[in-house]
Amino acid sequence: MKRLVLLTVLALALAAWFVLDLGQFANLEAIRQYQSTIARFYENHPVLVLGAFFLGYVLLTALSFPGAALLTLLAGALFGLVVGTIVVSFASTIGATLAFLAARYLFRDMVQSRFAQRLKAINAGVERDGAFYLFSLRLVPVFPFFAVNLVMGLTPIRIWTYFWVSQVGMLLGTIVYVNAGTQLAGIEDVRDIATPELLLSFAALGLLPWIGKFVMRWIRRGQVYRKWQQPRSFDRNLVVIGAGSAGLVSSYIAATVKAKVTLVEASKMGGDCLNYGCVPSKALIKSAKVAQHMREAQRYGLSAVEPQFSFSAVMGRIHRIIAEIEPHDSVERYTGLGVDVLQGRARLVDPWTVEIAASDGSTRRLTTRAVVIAAGAEPFVPDLPGLSETGYLTSDTLWDEFARLEEIPRRIVVLGGGPIGCELSQAFARLGATVTQVERGDRILAREDGDVSELAKGSLEASGATVLTGHEAIGFETEHGKKIAILRSEDGERRIGFDALIVAIGRKARLSGYGLEELGIDTDKTVVTDDYLATLYPNIYAAGDVAGPYQFTHTAAHQAWFASVNALFGQFWRFKADYRVIPWTTFLDPEIARVGLNEQEAAEQGVEHEVTIYPLQELDRAIAESETGGFVKVITPPGKDRILGVTIVAAHAGELLAEYVLAMKHGLGLNKILSTIHTYPTLAEANKFAAGEWKKKHVPERLLAIVERYHRWRRG
């Protein structure tokens, strides 16, 4: 109601402007005509005239009506340079602030809600540099002041900041116009005041805050590098430390743009993903899924059989797949692309010098313009009593250890209820092991919604795994030659025997041994970087798991583009890393894929939302394949089709998610997905039907009632 009243007042004021033809007074001739009359009245009643002029100026500016420039000239003619400047300066700032507040009150919430994702970066920039933006705009008369007032009202800039920056920023322009007003008789056209030379001068002044910012950054840069001696020439344009996903992409980009780049890797090319993570785990999951299909063959009208297999053959297949993919990430391939690949341990000696220690004991030093640290991450192993004595495996070590076995360990305990722990638990359970998964929290996959966690737990248990939530491992011991895990829960202590223990409670960035501490580069669980992925030193960048905040192969590659491009061309232009739309998938059966917000995150962040769910039990292709467990869940703002987030639980959910990732990245809503033809019968139709479910909830009932009456009339 308050907004409606304010809008009504503004509408009436606008109508009065045109109905009463107040514009006839907003011209130079009218100002000259009434100047002498007002001047005489001012001589007799100075306070009254000053007060009325001040309030009139404030009102005109607050309503964003034209004529402020003419009133500024009149102020110079009536009050002189000093008094006129004081009156106009404060009146214009107060009026501008009122217009700013009106725009904020009436429209900001609506605009910020509708375009929240797109405005995130702008809002962050205004929070950080709002005063610079505003000061520059105020100094350059090319931008209409009323437009600046309204637009800035839609941003999160503080009111006091807006007021004082406007006061200072508009002062110079005010002085110019007031001074011109003291010579009002000689002015033929207001536009003659704002000459091209004057506008260029103001534009140059508008650059002052940015020049100052650049100078301050240059000074800070000098302070950072003060104790180091920069080489006169460099051996390389870029040195990349680590040949995982981030390192490979960084060096590939550098070689593509003809930079001289060296890639240093201490272990295996391809990093964690190829050798210990994505590739071997997905190969294992496939074998386990086939085994499960054999047990459940009756679902497809076939005779169920217990799979017979050699565990060593399963592990051998995994290593063959790694070997088949290895050439994509090999030394030979990258050397052929123009990358200088060195095997060894890299350490930063100073901001421009990297020392490489080879396995044969030799060392080599390279000077480089820039560095990208892409050292990756490693499994986190807790300090628990007896853990080292009983022995344990991680997602890094189990592939080689299990490859030596003829049979799968009979009893496996998996610590951790995250994606890695869940994937390994299901796979080994399906391959015949007795698997006990231990999670300290009250549910597995805690970052997902509660219904997703429950579905995942049910899937694990259906595969033969025992899932113990609310249980914490407190120690390990060997009793009569048998290994025991000691767990604690609300119900007391529990002891579980095992033949193999897999620790999968998370991964930590590799931070030691790279010279980061000696250089003073901040590390707080990850290498601390700015929005451009630069560290304390503007020429040293970090990307991938070592930089966070995500530990996905695809985000590592994504970050690598920003890190390498900024490292090579940052002296001209730098790009902020964009994390607006980050998808991920947990490769259980069924898969769990997500992008953007889910229900629990939307609630935690106070984001107004509604939920649309399409169950796969209604999808023809899912029914035909007996894969009906799961759903598509879409989070949208109330009443709007803009996609805030999607969770898909389904076979091939990772592939299904891609359509939503594209839609969110490019601002396409559910109506666009609904109007897109999807092949029948496919699982991808679930995306369209989810959009249809949303549409059903937002049917224009009043319009349909009118249409119904129309059809009734047509029938006679």
XYZ file of C-alpha atoms in Angstrom:
716
model
C 0.000 0.000 0.000
C 2.851 2.406 0.813
C 4.429 1.688 -2.547
C 1.082 2.223 -4.257
C 0.632 5.598 -2.518
C 4.128 6.700 -3.506
C 3.618 5.629 -7.108
C 0.306 7.497 -7.165
C 1.950 10.686 -5.892
C 4.680 10.412 -8.510
C 2.113 9.773 -11.239
C 0.040 12.787 -10.146
C 3.142 14.989 -10.103
C 4.031 13.846 -13.605
C 0.478 14.453 -14.788
C 0.490 17.933 -13.240
C 3.708 18.742 -15.105
C 2.015 18.100 -18.430
C -1.555 19.236 -17.615
C -0.406 22.545 -16.138
C 2.223 22.891 -18.867
C 4.928 23.559 -16.292
C 7.490 22.828 -18.963
C 6.920 26.336 -20.322
C 8.985 27.629 -17.407
C 11.836 25.189 -18.064
C 13.600 27.189 -20.715
C 16.173 29.974 -20.849
C 13.737 32.683 -21.959
C 11.409 32.040 -19.035
C 14.338 32.216 -16.626
C 15.422 35.563 -18.044
C 11.850 36.871 -18.013
C 11.314 36.214 -14.321
C 14.865 36.870 -13.176
C 14.420 40.574 -12.412
C 11.130 40.030 -10.563
C 12.614 37.309 -8.382
C 15.747 39.380 -7.801
C 13.720 42.327 -6.469
C 11.731 40.021 -4.208
C 15.005 38.461 -3.017
C 16.311 41.895 -1.951
C 13.309 42.330 0.348
C 12.853 38.705 1.497
C 16.213 36.894 1.137
C 15.491 34.043 3.570
C 12.091 33.299 2.063
C 13.446 33.241 -1.492
C 16.443 31.118 -0.525
C 14.187 28.641 1.299
C 11.645 28.445 -1.510
C 14.368 28.055 -4.143
C 16.067 25.330 -2.069
C 12.839 23.343 -1.591
C 11.853 23.775 -5.227
C 15.245 22.529 -6.397
C 15.025 19.531 -4.052
C 11.505 18.680 -5.277
C 12.402 19.030 -8.971
C 15.463 16.785 -8.563
C 13.645 14.242 -6.407
C 10.916 13.881 -9.053
C 13.587 13.583 -11.799
C 11.939 16.388 -13.791
C 13.975 18.428 -16.310
C 15.093 21.945 -15.475
C 17.807 21.452 -12.853
C 20.460 22.980 -15.128
C 18.308 26.079 -15.672
C 17.677 26.457 -11.947
C 21.425 26.203 -11.382
C 21.957 29.095 -13.804
C 19.249 31.082 -12.003
C 20.976 30.427 -8.673
C 24.140 32.013 -10.065
C 22.225 35.007 -11.392
C 20.292 35.554 -8.142
C 22.687 34.580 -5.373
C 26.155 34.893 -6.882
C 28.881 32.260 -7.120
C 29.436 31.411 -3.440
C 25.862 31.384 -2.092
C 24.484 29.901 -5.320
C 27.009 27.061 -5.231
C 26.208 26.234 -1.579
C 22.437 26.246 -2.151
C 22.519 24.204 -5.348
C 25.155 21.768 -4.086
C 23.146 20.674 -1.040
C 19.736 20.900 -2.729
C 20.845 18.776 -5.672
C 22.401 16.146 -3.403
C 19.339 15.925 -1.160
C 17.009 15.732 -4.167
C 19.191 13.113 -5.831
C 19.218 11.066 -2.629
C 15.407 11.239 -2.391
C 15.140 10.009 -5.992
C 17.665 7.291 -5.141
C 15.601 6.209 -2.100
C 12.357 6.215 -4.098
C 13.870 3.955 -6.760
C 15.284 1.674 -4.056
C 11.972 1.464 -2.190
C 9.829 0.914 -5.264
C 11.911 -1.278 -7.528
C 15.096 -2.685 -5.953
C 13.587 -5.805 -4.383
C 11.749 -6.677 -7.580
C 14.809 -6.172 -9.806
C 17.204 -7.954 -7.435
C 14.807 -10.891 -7.076
C 14.156 -11.242 -10.798
C 17.778 -10.930 -11.876
C 19.520 -12.194 -8.724
C 21.992 -14.512 -10.437
C 22.951 -11.999 -13.134
C 23.347 -9.184 -10.608
C 25.597 -11.090 -8.191
C 28.809 -9.900 -9.810
C 27.473 -6.333 -10.226
C 26.349 -6.206 -6.599
C 29.733 -7.454 -5.418
C 31.457 -4.819 -7.568
C 29.244 -2.054 -6.181
C 29.850 -3.240 -2.610
C 33.584 -3.075 -3.219
C 33.984 -0.182 -5.671
C 30.630 1.614 -5.519
C 32.160 4.928 -4.499
C 34.550 4.801 -7.474
C 31.736 4.017 -9.913
C 29.501 6.765 -8.577
C 32.239 9.396 -8.374
C 33.188 8.756 -11.988
C 29.568 9.041 -13.122
C 29.018 12.245 -11.166
C 32.074 13.876 -12.710
C 30.983 13.124 -16.283
C 27.885 15.170 -17.317
C 27.374 12.872 -20.310
C 25.392 10.598 -17.987
C 22.028 12.205 -17.026
C 22.036 12.716 -13.291
C 18.426 11.561 -12.899
C 19.354 8.234 -14.561
C 22.299 7.819 -12.186
C 19.954 8.417 -9.238
C 17.465 5.782 -10.355
C 19.965 3.130 -11.410
C 22.120 3.426 -8.282
C 18.970 3.009 -6.183
C 18.703 -0.538 -7.517
C 22.176 -1.452 -6.245
C 23.333 -2.266 -2.677
C 25.437 0.918 -2.301
C 25.053 2.483 1.158
C 22.901 5.602 1.468
C 25.583 7.623 3.253
C 28.176 6.641 0.654
C 25.765 7.690 -2.082
C 25.112 11.041 -0.382
C 28.686 12.172 0.270
C 30.074 10.912 -3.043
C 27.266 12.727 -4.872
C 27.952 15.870 -2.857
C 31.633 15.840 -3.772
C 31.250 14.471 -7.291
C 28.682 17.038 -8.448
C 30.434 20.009 -6.865
C 32.699 20.869 -9.792
C 29.848 20.751 -12.313
C 27.715 22.858 -9.983
C 30.416 25.531 -9.764
C 30.730 25.660 -13.566
C 26.978 26.149 -14.083
C 26.495 28.583 -11.185
C 29.412 30.648 -12.447
C 27.851 30.655 -15.919
C 24.601 31.851 -14.322
C 26.331 34.971 -12.995
C 26.646 35.928 -16.681
C 23.111 34.839 -17.565
C 22.489 37.667 -20.037
C 25.321 36.450 -22.268
C 24.110 32.823 -22.514
C 22.259 31.982 -25.718
C 21.832 28.235 -25.144
C 22.388 25.997 -22.114
C 24.223 23.543 -24.363
C 26.870 26.184 -24.996
C 28.049 25.731 -21.398
C 28.777 22.030 -21.798
C 31.321 22.421 -24.599
C 33.161 19.346 -25.932
C 36.323 20.633 -24.264
C 34.537 20.885 -20.919
C 33.022 17.425 -21.267
C 36.415 15.942 -22.096
C 37.887 17.657 -19.058
C 35.181 16.192 -16.846
C 35.693 12.766 -18.405
C 39.404 12.992 -17.605
C 38.520 13.905 -14.033
C 36.174 10.917 -13.936
C 39.173 8.700 -14.519
C 40.991 10.084 -11.490
C 39.591 7.617 -8.946
C 40.469 4.716 -11.220
C 43.933 6.085 -11.827
C 44.301 6.407 -8.077
C 43.152 2.833 -7.634
C 45.679 1.663 -10.219
C 48.441 3.630 -8.488
C 47.535 2.112 -5.119
C 47.605 -1.365 -6.641
C 50.979 -0.585 -8.183
C 52.267 0.600 -4.793
C 50.979 -2.547 -3.060
C 52.565 -4.641 -5.797
C 55.883 -2.897 -5.147
C 55.585 -3.633 -1.440
C 54.898 -7.324 -2.096
C 57.928 -7.688 -4.351
C 60.166 -5.332 -2.369
C 62.470 -7.945 -0.859
C 62.870 -9.905 -4.098
C 65.168 -9.207 -7.022
C 63.325 -9.613 -10.308
C 65.354 -11.224 -13.138
C 66.179 -9.069 -16.153
C 65.033 -11.824 -18.501
C 63.019 -15.008 -18.146
C 63.430 -18.589 -19.329
C 59.667 -19.151 -19.547
C 56.431 -17.221 -19.882
C 54.680 -19.715 -17.612
C 55.583 -22.605 -15.335
C 52.724 -24.894 -14.285
C 53.133 -27.043 -11.175
C 51.047 -30.218 -11.351
C 49.786 -32.229 -14.317
C 46.248 -32.930 -13.192
C 43.209 -31.442 -14.892
C 44.029 -27.806 -13.974
C 47.711 -28.157 -14.851
C 47.116 -29.881 -18.179
C 44.557 -27.294 -19.305
C 46.736 -24.379 -18.148
C 49.766 -25.614 -20.047
C 47.680 -26.489 -23.111
C 46.248 -22.960 -23.253
C 49.703 -21.422 -22.842
C 51.120 -23.544 -25.653
C 48.131 -22.709 -27.873
C 48.844 -18.982 -27.596
C 52.525 -19.656 -28.357
C 53.849 -18.936 -24.868
C 56.924 -20.804 -23.711
C 55.552 -23.042 -20.964
C 56.971 -25.756 -18.709
C 54.743 -28.303 -16.970
C 56.227 -29.969 -13.871
C 54.776 -33.177 -12.413
C 56.216 -35.118 -9.466
C 54.130 -38.256 -9.956
C 51.839 -39.468 -12.746
C 50.599 -37.403 -15.672
C 46.830 -36.965 -15.538
C 46.817 -36.428 -11.783
C 44.211 -37.807 -9.404
C 41.339 -37.993 -11.869
C 43.002 -40.332 -14.332
C 45.004 -42.447 -11.897
C 43.041 -42.566 -8.637
C 39.664 -40.878 -8.976
C 37.225 -40.356 -11.819
C 38.500 -42.948 -14.302
C 39.198 -45.986 -12.074
C 36.152 -45.430 -9.881
C 33.785 -45.208 -12.862
C 35.317 -48.331 -14.384
C 34.787 -50.112 -11.048
C 31.197 -48.835 -10.821
C 30.407 -50.189 -14.289
C 31.673 -53.676 -13.449
C 29.717 -53.634 -10.201
C 26.570 -52.480 -11.988
C 26.802 -55.334 -14.499
C 27.143 -57.786 -11.601
C 24.030 -56.323 -9.996
C 22.092 -56.559 -13.259
C 22.956 -60.255 -13.430
C 21.519 -60.784 -9.931
C 18.395 -58.817 -10.850
C 17.960 -60.214 -14.361
C 14.400 -61.284 -13.519
C 13.455 -57.606 -13.706
C 14.085 -57.879 -17.446
C 12.403 -61.274 -17.978
C 15.672 -63.183 -17.780
C 16.979 -65.796 -15.369
C 18.869 -64.284 -12.457
C 22.349 -65.656 -11.835
C 25.013 -64.988 -9.257
C 27.918 -63.446 -11.178
C 31.094 -65.492 -11.271
C 34.234 -63.445 -11.692
C 37.872 -62.989 -10.815
C 38.439 -59.908 -8.701
C 41.915 -59.580 -10.171
C 40.333 -59.521 -13.656
C 38.016 -56.707 -12.569
C 40.965 -54.723 -11.237
C 42.957 -55.582 -14.345
C 40.195 -54.088 -16.507
C 40.372 -50.889 -14.471
C 44.112 -50.561 -15.053
C 43.663 -51.321 -18.770
C 41.148 -48.482 -19.013
C 43.575 -46.126 -17.269
C 46.270 -47.213 -19.719
C 43.904 -46.641 -22.650
C 43.199 -43.061 -21.567
C 46.784 -42.301 -20.502
C 47.952 -41.187 -23.982
C 45.487 -38.276 -23.810
C 47.442 -36.911 -20.824
C 50.887 -38.242 -21.664
C 54.265 -36.515 -21.774
C 54.492 -37.323 -25.474
C 51.189 -35.678 -26.308
C 51.911 -32.480 -24.430
C 55.431 -32.311 -25.751
C 53.941 -32.543 -29.226
C 51.617 -29.664 -28.375
C 54.611 -27.481 -27.547
C 54.734 -27.927 -23.764
C 58.080 -28.545 -22.065
C 57.245 -31.379 -19.640
C 59.560 -32.103 -16.715
C 59.274 -34.929 -14.179
C 60.242 -33.747 -10.730
C 59.247 -31.882 -7.605
C 58.792 -28.128 -8.091
C 59.478 -25.515 -5.424
C 59.181 -21.737 -5.628
C 62.493 -20.107 -4.713
C 61.209 -16.595 -5.292
C 58.187 -15.185 -7.178
C 59.895 -15.752 -10.549
C 62.145 -18.769 -9.947
C 61.078 -22.415 -9.802
C 63.483 -25.113 -8.705
C 62.780 -28.616 -10.038
C 64.241 -31.588 -8.141
C 64.370 -34.664 -10.384
C 64.102 -38.230 -9.088
C 67.800 -38.824 -9.855
C 68.803 -36.119 -7.366
C 69.624 -33.414 -9.905
C 68.084 -29.948 -9.672
C 67.289 -27.293 -12.225
C 66.123 -23.710 -11.909
C 63.868 -21.866 -14.339
C 62.924 -18.188 -14.244
C 59.403 -17.425 -15.370
C 57.102 -14.468 -15.810
C 54.213 -16.303 -14.175
C 53.369 -19.475 -12.278
C 50.194 -21.543 -11.991
C 50.066 -23.810 -8.933
C 47.879 -26.816 -9.759
C 49.151 -29.300 -7.176
C 45.747 -30.907 -6.539
C 44.577 -32.599 -3.354
C 45.095 -35.822 -1.428
C 42.931 -37.932 0.900
C 42.528 -36.637 4.434
C 43.503 -39.253 7.016
C 42.421 -38.630 10.619
C 44.763 -39.166 13.549
C 42.959 -42.051 15.241
C 44.418 -44.561 17.718
C 45.586 -47.756 16.055
C 44.855 -46.625 12.494
C 48.411 -46.873 11.255
C 48.981 -50.207 13.040
C 45.936 -51.959 11.581
C 46.516 -50.418 8.152
C 44.178 -48.530 5.872
C 43.566 -47.665 2.238
C 42.459 -44.451 0.575
C 40.945 -43.649 -2.805
C 44.548 -43.058 -3.937
C 46.102 -46.321 -2.738
C 43.373 -48.950 -3.021
C 43.715 -49.404 -6.811
C 47.264 -50.699 -6.657
C 46.705 -52.624 -3.425
C 43.546 -54.364 -4.639
C 45.177 -55.124 -8.012
C 47.504 -57.520 -6.157
C 44.583 -59.540 -4.753
C 42.992 -62.596 -6.361
C 39.799 -62.202 -4.354
C 37.956 -59.191 -3.026
C 38.421 -58.613 0.725
C 35.524 -60.337 2.473
C 34.774 -57.554 4.968
C 35.325 -53.909 4.061
C 34.712 -50.914 6.315
C 34.382 -47.553 4.564
C 34.770 -44.418 6.676
C 32.853 -41.478 5.236
C 29.385 -40.778 3.892
C 30.349 -38.373 1.143
C 30.304 -39.058 -2.608
C 33.571 -41.069 -2.657
C 32.574 -43.219 0.324
C 29.119 -43.895 -1.112
C 30.390 -44.798 -4.583
C 33.025 -47.206 -3.247
C 30.640 -48.761 -0.711
C 28.014 -49.580 -3.334
C 30.520 -50.873 -5.877
C 32.334 -53.239 -3.509
C 29.066 -54.448 -1.985
C 27.789 -55.323 -5.467
C 31.008 -57.226 -6.116
C 30.279 -59.463 -3.133
C 32.064 -57.873 -0.173
C 30.343 -57.356 3.160
C 30.535 -53.571 3.317
C 29.897 -51.426 6.373
C 29.806 -47.697 5.679
C 30.355 -45.455 8.695
C 29.191 -41.830 8.769
C 29.530 -39.554 11.807
C 26.636 -37.305 10.770
C 22.972 -38.148 10.945
C 22.789 -38.902 7.203
C 24.980 -39.615 4.201
C 25.476 -37.042 1.422
C 24.756 -34.245 3.871
C 24.984 -31.520 1.195
C 21.984 -33.003 -0.610
C 18.332 -32.703 0.383
C 16.987 -35.104 2.974
C 14.901 -37.073 0.477
C 17.964 -37.507 -1.746
C 20.044 -38.786 1.174
C 17.328 -41.262 2.116
C 17.059 -42.516 -1.450
C 20.847 -42.914 -1.617
C 20.865 -44.833 1.660
C 18.113 -47.116 0.389
C 20.056 -47.761 -2.812
C 23.211 -48.637 -0.858
C 21.317 -51.007 1.408
C 19.586 -52.612 -1.588
C 23.067 -53.259 -2.996
C 24.032 -55.105 0.176
C 25.896 -52.407 2.123
C 25.213 -51.645 5.778
C 25.011 -47.889 6.361
C 25.705 -46.713 9.916
C 24.878 -43.040 10.344
C 25.435 -41.295 13.650
C 28.518 -43.470 14.244
C 32.028 -42.123 14.794
C 35.220 -44.166 14.482
C 37.249 -43.631 17.664
C 39.996 -46.235 17.263
C 41.277 -49.461 15.729
C 42.976 -52.506 17.137
C 44.057 -56.058 16.335
C 42.572 -58.817 18.459
C 43.791 -62.396 17.990
C 45.044 -61.491 14.540
C 41.734 -59.910 13.523
C 41.329 -56.211 12.762
C 38.637 -54.353 14.689
C 37.089 -50.899 14.142
C 35.746 -49.285 17.320
C 32.720 -47.057 16.735
C 30.807 -44.749 19.058
C 27.169 -43.709 18.783
C 24.348 -42.561 21.048
C 23.665 -46.214 21.808
C 27.193 -46.789 23.047
C 30.285 -48.499 21.661
C 30.293 -50.922 18.736
C 33.078 -53.177 17.413
C 33.218 -54.283 13.779
C 35.743 -56.655 12.249
C 37.252 -55.918 8.859
C 39.725 -57.209 6.327
C 40.164 -53.886 4.532
C 39.569 -50.349 5.760
C 38.998 -47.519 3.279
C 39.294 -43.962 4.613
C 37.102 -41.658 2.491
C 36.240 -38.735 4.746
C 37.411 -35.998 2.406
C 40.416 -34.598 0.588
C 42.819 -31.808 1.496
C 44.827 -29.509 -0.760
C 48.516 -30.330 -1.285
C 50.195 -27.285 0.235
C 53.580 -28.346 1.609
C 56.875 -28.579 -0.210
C 56.149 -25.949 -2.861
C 57.828 -22.997 -1.138
C 54.526 -21.266 -0.362
C 55.359 -20.700 3.303
C 58.753 -19.159 2.499
C 57.133 -16.719 0.082
C 54.419 -15.803 2.585
C 51.587 -17.029 0.359
C 48.496 -17.530 2.516
C 47.138 -21.054 2.876
C 43.949 -21.731 4.802
C 42.979 -25.289 3.830
C 43.630 -24.131 0.244
C 45.904 -21.614 -1.455
C 44.247 -18.252 -0.816
C 43.529 -16.398 -4.064
C 41.591 -13.349 -5.167
C 38.682 -13.303 -7.627
C 41.165 -13.658 -10.490
C 42.860 -16.717 -8.891
C 46.004 -14.699 -8.111
C 47.823 -15.260 -4.820
C 49.599 -12.625 -2.738
C 51.896 -12.208 -5.746
C 50.108 -10.951 -8.886
C 52.183 -13.263 -11.102
C 51.498 -16.465 -9.111
C 48.117 -18.117 -9.611
C 46.436 -21.259 -8.311
C 43.768 -23.471 -9.890
C 42.014 -26.750 -9.209
C 41.667 -28.610 -5.913
C 44.624 -26.750 -4.410
C 42.683 -23.486 -4.801
C 39.129 -24.676 -4.049
C 36.321 -24.009 -3.420
C 35.234 -27.045 -5.447
C 37.016 -30.368 -5.842
C 35.772 -31.430 -9.254
C 37.754 -32.192 -12.375
C 35.504 -29.987 -14.489
C 35.861 -26.987 -12.174
C 39.634 -27.473 -12.149
C 39.636 -27.226 -15.953
C 37.280 -24.244 -15.729
C 39.577 -22.432 -13.297
C 42.611 -23.273 -15.413
C 41.332 -21.073 -18.228
C 41.065 -18.041 -15.929
C 44.375 -18.704 -14.182
C 46.412 -19.209 -17.363
C 44.841 -16.362 -19.331
C 45.236 -13.957 -16.401
C 48.808 -15.126 -15.831
C 49.758 -14.552 -19.472
C 47.703 -11.448 -20.322
C 46.780 -9.946 -16.951
C 48.829 -6.826 -17.635
C 46.189 -5.877 -20.207
C 42.968 -7.344 -18.841
C 42.038 -9.879 -16.187
C 38.990 -12.116 -15.931
C 37.197 -13.029 -12.719
C 36.599 -16.726 -12.201
C 32.909 -17.453 -12.767
C 31.280 -19.940 -10.389
C 27.655 -19.065 -11.094
C 26.653 -22.434 -12.566
C 28.653 -25.387 -11.206
C 27.215 -28.907 -11.739
C 28.291 -32.128 -10.050
C 27.272 -35.778 -9.939
C 27.572 -38.568 -7.384
C 27.835 -41.780 -9.390
C 25.671 -44.047 -7.288
C 22.988 -46.182 -8.911
C 20.797 -44.241 -9.509
C 23.074 -41.257 -10.081
C 22.572 -38.013 -8.138
C 23.261 -34.878 -10.184
C 22.854 -31.303 -9.091
C 23.383 -27.722 -10.214
C 22.575 -24.520 -8.322
C 20.515 -24.470 -5.137
C 18.662 -27.364 -3.589
C 15.854 -27.093 -1.054
C 18.007 -27.065 2.053
C 20.429 -24.443 0.668
C 17.571 -22.196 -0.450
C 16.088 -22.402 3.056
C 19.450 -21.783 4.752
C 20.116 -18.731 2.557
C 16.609 -17.330 3.008
C 15.857 -17.554 -0.726
C 12.132 -17.548 -1.468
C 11.423 -20.533 -3.658
C 9.003 -23.167 -4.775
C 9.694 -26.814 -5.580
C 8.528 -28.776 -8.610
C 9.062 -32.548 -8.698
C 8.547 -34.961 -11.556
C 8.800 -38.625 -10.461
C 10.455 -41.013 -12.909
C 7.825 -43.655 -12.249
C 5.646 -41.694 -14.694
C 8.255 -41.614 -17.498
C 7.765 -44.124 -20.300
C 11.476 -44.755 -20.971
C 12.212 -45.241 -17.268
C 9.331 -47.729 -17.032
C 10.579 -49.579 -20.128
C 14.058 -49.895 -18.603
C 12.808 -50.704 -15.077
C 14.691 -47.634 -13.808
C 11.834 -45.745 -12.150
C 13.569 -44.941 -8.868
C 14.235 -41.228 -8.747
C 12.930 -37.830 -9.775
C 13.687 -34.444 -11.255
C 13.409 -31.639 -8.693
C 13.507 -28.012 -9.844
C 13.837 -24.962 -7.569
C 12.350 -21.704 -8.903
C 11.339 -18.320 -7.452
C 7.644 -18.233 -6.472
C 5.525 -17.837 -9.596
C 8.501 -17.567 -11.972
C 10.080 -20.072 -14.337
C 13.670 -18.941 -13.696
C 15.737 -21.937 -12.593
C 17.542 -21.517 -9.257
C 18.688 -25.104 -9.031
C 17.993 -28.667 -10.091
C 18.535 -32.054 -8.458
C 18.109 -35.183 -10.556
C 18.119 -38.699 -9.129
C 18.038 -41.126 -12.050
C 19.992 -43.455 -14.267
C 22.327 -41.219 -16.305
C 21.376 -38.189 -14.186
C 24.742 -36.584 -14.984
C 23.836 -36.520 -18.669
C 20.274 -35.321 -18.024
C 21.569 -32.413 -15.950
C 23.425 -30.843 -18.894
C 20.232 -29.329 -20.294
C 19.590 -27.468 -17.058
C 23.207 -26.341 -16.788
C 22.904 -24.791 -20.247
C 19.568 -23.193 -19.364
C 20.884 -21.649 -16.142
C 24.099 -20.452 -17.776
C 22.216 -18.591 -20.492
C 19.166 -17.450 -18.528
C 16.621 -19.810 -20.108
C 13.589 -20.663 -18.004
C 11.324 -23.703 -17.709
C 9.000 -22.363 -20.401
C 11.885 -22.607 -22.899
C 12.566 -26.218 -21.899
C 8.853 -27.024 -22.126
C 8.690 -25.622 -25.667
C 11.720 -27.680 -26.801
C 11.072 -30.957 -28.642
C 12.572 -33.964 -26.871
C 12.939 -37.332 -28.594
C 10.444 -39.991 -27.481
C 11.016 -42.202 -25.614
C 14.076 -40.889 -23.792
C 15.058 -40.197 -20.212
C 15.652 -36.576 -21.263
C 11.877 -36.161 -21.580
C 11.865 -36.026 -17.788
C 13.315 -32.514 -18.059
C 10.454 -31.388 -20.276
C 7.834 -33.060 -18.086
C 9.300 -31.406 -14.972
C 8.836 -28.079 -16.756
C 5.283 -29.204 -17.539
C 4.625 -29.898 -13.857
C 5.705 -26.349 -13.079
C 3.409 -25.024 -15.803
C 0.423 -26.925 -14.396
C 0.872 -25.123 -11.083
C 0.816 -21.753 -12.840
C -2.122 -22.155 -15.195
C -3.867 -18.768 -15.767
C -7.206 -19.830 -14.268
C -8.996 -16.531 -14.984
C -7.938 -16.582 -18.611
C -9.060 -20.196 -18.964
C -12.442 -19.299 -17.473
C -12.850 -16.601 -20.130
C -11.781 -19.038 -22.858
C -14.265 -21.616 -21.528
C -17.090 -19.079 -21.768
C -15.955 -18.224 -25.300
C -16.121 -21.886 -26.391
C -19.551 -22.243 -24.738
C -20.741 -19.222 -26.718
C -19.289 -20.708 -29.914
C -21.288 -23.905 -29.351
C -24.449 -21.862 -29.220
